[in-house]
Coordinates of C-alpha atoms in Angstrom, one line a residue:
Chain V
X213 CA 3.6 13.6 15.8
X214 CA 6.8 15.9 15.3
X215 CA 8.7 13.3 17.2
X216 CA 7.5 10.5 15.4
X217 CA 8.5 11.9 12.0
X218 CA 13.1 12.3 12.2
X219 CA 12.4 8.6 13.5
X220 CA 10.5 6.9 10.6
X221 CA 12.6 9.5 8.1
X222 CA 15.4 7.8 9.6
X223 CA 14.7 4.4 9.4
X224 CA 13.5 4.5 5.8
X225 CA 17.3 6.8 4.7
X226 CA 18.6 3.7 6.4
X227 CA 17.1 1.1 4.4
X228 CA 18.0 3.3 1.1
X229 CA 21.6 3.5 2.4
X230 CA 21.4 -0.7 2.1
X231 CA 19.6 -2.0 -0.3
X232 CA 19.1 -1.1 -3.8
X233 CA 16.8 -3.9 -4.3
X234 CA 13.7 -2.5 -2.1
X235 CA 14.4 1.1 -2.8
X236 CA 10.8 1.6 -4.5
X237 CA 9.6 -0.1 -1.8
X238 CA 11.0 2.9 0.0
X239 CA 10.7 5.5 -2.1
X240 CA 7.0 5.1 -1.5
X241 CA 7.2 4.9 2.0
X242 CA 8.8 8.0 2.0
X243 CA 6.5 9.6 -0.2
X244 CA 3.5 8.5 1.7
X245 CA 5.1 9.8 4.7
X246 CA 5.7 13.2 3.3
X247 CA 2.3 13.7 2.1
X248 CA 0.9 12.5 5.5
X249 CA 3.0 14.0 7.9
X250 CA 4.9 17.3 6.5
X251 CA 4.1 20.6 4.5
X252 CA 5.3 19.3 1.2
X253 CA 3.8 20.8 -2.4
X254 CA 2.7 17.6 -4.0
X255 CA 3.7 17.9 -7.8
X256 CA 2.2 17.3 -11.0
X257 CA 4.1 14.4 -11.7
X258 CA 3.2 13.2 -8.4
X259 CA 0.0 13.5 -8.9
X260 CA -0.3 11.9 -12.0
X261 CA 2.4 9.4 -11.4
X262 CA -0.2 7.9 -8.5
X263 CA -3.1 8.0 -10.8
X264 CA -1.5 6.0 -13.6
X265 CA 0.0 3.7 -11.4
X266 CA -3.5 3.0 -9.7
X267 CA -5.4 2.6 -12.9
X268 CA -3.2 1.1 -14.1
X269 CA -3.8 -2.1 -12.0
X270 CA -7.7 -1.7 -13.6
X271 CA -6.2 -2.9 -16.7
X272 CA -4.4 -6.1 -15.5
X273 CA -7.2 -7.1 -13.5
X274 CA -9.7 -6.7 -16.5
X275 CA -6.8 -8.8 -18.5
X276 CA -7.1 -11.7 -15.9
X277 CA -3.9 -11.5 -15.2
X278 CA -3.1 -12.9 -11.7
X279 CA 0.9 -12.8 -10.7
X280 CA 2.4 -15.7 -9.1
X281 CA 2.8 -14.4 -6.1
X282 CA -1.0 -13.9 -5.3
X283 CA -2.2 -17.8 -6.7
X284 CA -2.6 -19.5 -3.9
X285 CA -0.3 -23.0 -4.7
X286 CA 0.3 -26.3 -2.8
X287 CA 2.0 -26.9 -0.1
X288 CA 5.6 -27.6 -0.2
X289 CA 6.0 -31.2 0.6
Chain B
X225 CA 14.2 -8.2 3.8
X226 CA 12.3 -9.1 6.9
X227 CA 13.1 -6.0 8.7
X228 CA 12.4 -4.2 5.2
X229 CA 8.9 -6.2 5.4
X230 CA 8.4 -4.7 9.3
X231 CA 9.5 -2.0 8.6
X232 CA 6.8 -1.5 5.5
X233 CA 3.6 -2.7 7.3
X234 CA 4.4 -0.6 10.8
X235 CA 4.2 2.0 8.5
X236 CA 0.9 0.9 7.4
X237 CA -0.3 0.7 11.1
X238 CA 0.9 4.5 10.9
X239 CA -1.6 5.5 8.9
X240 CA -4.2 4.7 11.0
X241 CA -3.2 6.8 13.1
X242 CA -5.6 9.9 13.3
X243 CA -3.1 12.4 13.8
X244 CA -1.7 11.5 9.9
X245 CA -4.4 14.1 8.7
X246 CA -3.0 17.2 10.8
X247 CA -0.5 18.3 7.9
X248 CA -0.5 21.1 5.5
X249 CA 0.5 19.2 2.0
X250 CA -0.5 21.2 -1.1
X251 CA -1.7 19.6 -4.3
X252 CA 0.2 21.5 -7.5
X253 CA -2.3 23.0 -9.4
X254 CA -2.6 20.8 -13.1
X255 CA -2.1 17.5 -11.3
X256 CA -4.7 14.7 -11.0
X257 CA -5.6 15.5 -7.4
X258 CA -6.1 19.6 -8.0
X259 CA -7.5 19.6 -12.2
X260 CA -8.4 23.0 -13.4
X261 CA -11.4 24.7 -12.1
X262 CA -11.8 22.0 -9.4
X263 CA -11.3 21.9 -6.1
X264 CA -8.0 20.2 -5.1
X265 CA -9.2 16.7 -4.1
X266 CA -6.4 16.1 -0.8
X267 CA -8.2 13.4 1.0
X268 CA -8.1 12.0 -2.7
X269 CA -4.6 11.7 -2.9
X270 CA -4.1 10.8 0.5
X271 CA -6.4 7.9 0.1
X272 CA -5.5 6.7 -2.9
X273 CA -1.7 6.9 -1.7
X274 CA -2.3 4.7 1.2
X275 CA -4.1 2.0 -1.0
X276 CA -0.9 2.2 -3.1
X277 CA 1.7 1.6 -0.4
X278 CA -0.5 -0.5 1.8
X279 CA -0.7 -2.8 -1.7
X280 CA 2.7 -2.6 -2.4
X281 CA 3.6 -3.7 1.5
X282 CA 1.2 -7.3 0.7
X283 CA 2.8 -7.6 -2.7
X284 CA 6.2 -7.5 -0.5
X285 CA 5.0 -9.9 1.9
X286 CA 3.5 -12.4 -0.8
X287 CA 6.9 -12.5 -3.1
X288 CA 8.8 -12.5 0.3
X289 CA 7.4 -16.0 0.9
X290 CA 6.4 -16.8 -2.3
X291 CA 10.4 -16.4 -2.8
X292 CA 11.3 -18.1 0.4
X293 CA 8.7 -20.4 0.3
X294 CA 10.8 -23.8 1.2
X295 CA 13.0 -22.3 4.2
X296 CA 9.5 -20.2 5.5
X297 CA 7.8 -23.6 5.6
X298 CA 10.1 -25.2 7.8
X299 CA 10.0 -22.1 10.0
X300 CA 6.1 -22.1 10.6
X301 CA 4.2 -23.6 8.1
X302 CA 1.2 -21.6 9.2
X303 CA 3.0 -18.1 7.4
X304 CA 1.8 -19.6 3.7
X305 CA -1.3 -21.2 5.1
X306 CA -2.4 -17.3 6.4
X307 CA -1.0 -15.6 3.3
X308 CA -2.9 -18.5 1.4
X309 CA -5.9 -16.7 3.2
X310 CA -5.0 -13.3 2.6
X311 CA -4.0 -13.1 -1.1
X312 CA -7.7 -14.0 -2.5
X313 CA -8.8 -11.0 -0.4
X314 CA -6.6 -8.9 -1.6
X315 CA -7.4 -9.5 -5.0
X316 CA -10.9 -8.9 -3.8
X317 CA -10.2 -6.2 -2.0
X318 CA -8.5 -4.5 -4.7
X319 CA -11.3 -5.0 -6.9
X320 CA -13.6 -3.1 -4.6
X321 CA -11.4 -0.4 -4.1
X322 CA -11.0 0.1 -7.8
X323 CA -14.4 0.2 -8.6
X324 CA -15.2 2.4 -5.5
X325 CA -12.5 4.8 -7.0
X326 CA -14.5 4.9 -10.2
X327 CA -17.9 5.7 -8.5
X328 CA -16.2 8.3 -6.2
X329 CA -13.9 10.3 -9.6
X330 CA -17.8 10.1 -11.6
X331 CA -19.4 11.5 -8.2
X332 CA -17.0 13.2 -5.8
X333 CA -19.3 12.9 -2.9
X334 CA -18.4 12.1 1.0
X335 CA -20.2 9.3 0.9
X336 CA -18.4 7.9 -2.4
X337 CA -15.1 8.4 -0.6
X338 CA -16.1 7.1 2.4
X339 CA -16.9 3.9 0.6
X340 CA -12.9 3.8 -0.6
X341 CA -11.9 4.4 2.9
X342 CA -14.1 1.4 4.5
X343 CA -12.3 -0.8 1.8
X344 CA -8.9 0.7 2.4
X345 CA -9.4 -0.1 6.7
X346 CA -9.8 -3.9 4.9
X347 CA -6.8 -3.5 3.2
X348 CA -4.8 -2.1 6.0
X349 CA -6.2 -5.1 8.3
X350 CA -4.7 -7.4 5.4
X351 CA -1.7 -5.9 6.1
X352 CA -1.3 -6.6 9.9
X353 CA -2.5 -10.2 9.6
X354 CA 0.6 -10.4 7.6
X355 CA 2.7 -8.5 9.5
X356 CA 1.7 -10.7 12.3
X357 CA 2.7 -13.6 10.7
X358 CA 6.1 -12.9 8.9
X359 CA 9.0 -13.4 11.3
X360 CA 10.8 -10.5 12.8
X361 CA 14.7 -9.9 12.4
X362 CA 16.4 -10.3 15.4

C-alpha cells in the first residue's frame, strides 16, 4: 500500500500540472485518496463540503431535472 | 481526456481494494462526519466520499462521449450503445444510494450502512463497464 500511494499522488500532480479543465476532477481524486490511504485530519469544511455536495443531488433529482449527458438520445446517423 | 477518464475509474477499481481501510484519517471535530456528542462516523465519510468520486468518474465518462459523440461513433459504435445502458442505472443507482443515506443518517446502524455500501459496489461496477468501454490513450 505505501508503494502504491507516491505512484497514484503522482499521476494525479501530473494531470493538475496539464489541465485546468479536469482539475475538480482531480481535486477529488486526490482528496479521496488522502482520506483512504494517509493519516490526514479531515476538516470541517471538508466534511461539510461532501455533505452539501451529496444532498445536494437530492434536490435536483426531486426537481426532475435529468442533465443531457445522462438521457439516453438517438443514435448518430 | 481519455487518459484523464482511465486514470479516474482505475482509481475507482482502487477502492475496492481492501487494504483502502488500513489508514489512520481523523474527522475534525464540528464537521458532518464527527457532530458534537457523537461518535465520529469515518466509514461515513469514507462511503459517502467514494459515491462522490465514483459519480463524478460516470458523469466524466457520459459528457466525454456525450461531447465526442460523432467521432466516438465512428470509433466503436458499441461505447454509446453501453453508456446508453449504463446512464439509466446510474440514475437508479443514485436514487438508491440517496435514499439509503437517509435511512442510515435517521438510524446509524451497520446494517443501514451496509445497505449504502451494496449500492456503492453497483456503482463502482458502473464504473468499470465504462471504463471497459472508453478507449485508452496510446
Amino acid at each position: 500500500m505505501e508503494g502504491l500511494l507516491p505512484i497514484i499522488l503522482s499521476l494525479v500532480n501530473s494531470l493538475l500540472a496539464n489541465s485546468g479543465t479536469i482539475e475538480k476532477g482531480v481535486e477529488k481524486a486526490a482528496a479521496l485518496i488522502a482520506a483512504l490511504f494517509t493519516a490526514k485530519l479531515l476538516s470541517i469544511d471538508e466534511q461539510n463540503a461532501l455533505n452539501a455536495h451529496i444532498e445536494s443531488q437530492k434536490a435536483l433529482l426531486a426537481a426532475g431535472f435529468l442533465p443531457d449527458y445522462l438521457q439516453v438520445e438517438p443514435d448518430p446517423v | 481526456m481519455k487518459k484523464y477518464l482511465s486514470l479516474l475509474l482505475l482509481s475507482v477499481g482502487l477502492m475496492l481494494w481492501p487494504g483502502a481501510s488500513c489508514n489512520q484519517a481523523r474527522l475534525e471535530p464540528g464537521g458532518f462526519y464527527a457532530q458534537t456528542n457523537t461518535v465520529p462516523d469515518l466509514t461515513f465519510y469514507q462511503v459517502d466520499a467514494t459515491y462522490d468520486f465514483t459519480s463524478y468518474a460516470l458523469i466524466a465518462a457520459f459528457s466525454f462521449e456525450k461531447q465526442n459523440r460523432d467521432a466516438l461513433w465512428k470509433i466503436n459504435p458499441n461505447i454509446k450503445h453501453t453508456l446508453d445502458q449504463l446512464r439509466p442505472q446510474f440514475v437508479e443507482y443514485g436514487r438508491q444510494y440517496l435514499k439509503a443515506r437517509d435511512a442510515y443518517k435517521a438510524m446509524p446502524v451497520p446494517a443501514n450502512l451496509t445497505v449504502m455500501q451494496q449500492v456503492l459496489a453497483k456503482m463502482q461496477q458502473l464504473a468499470a463497464s465504462a471504463n471497459a468501454v472508453i478507449p485508452k490513450a496510446k
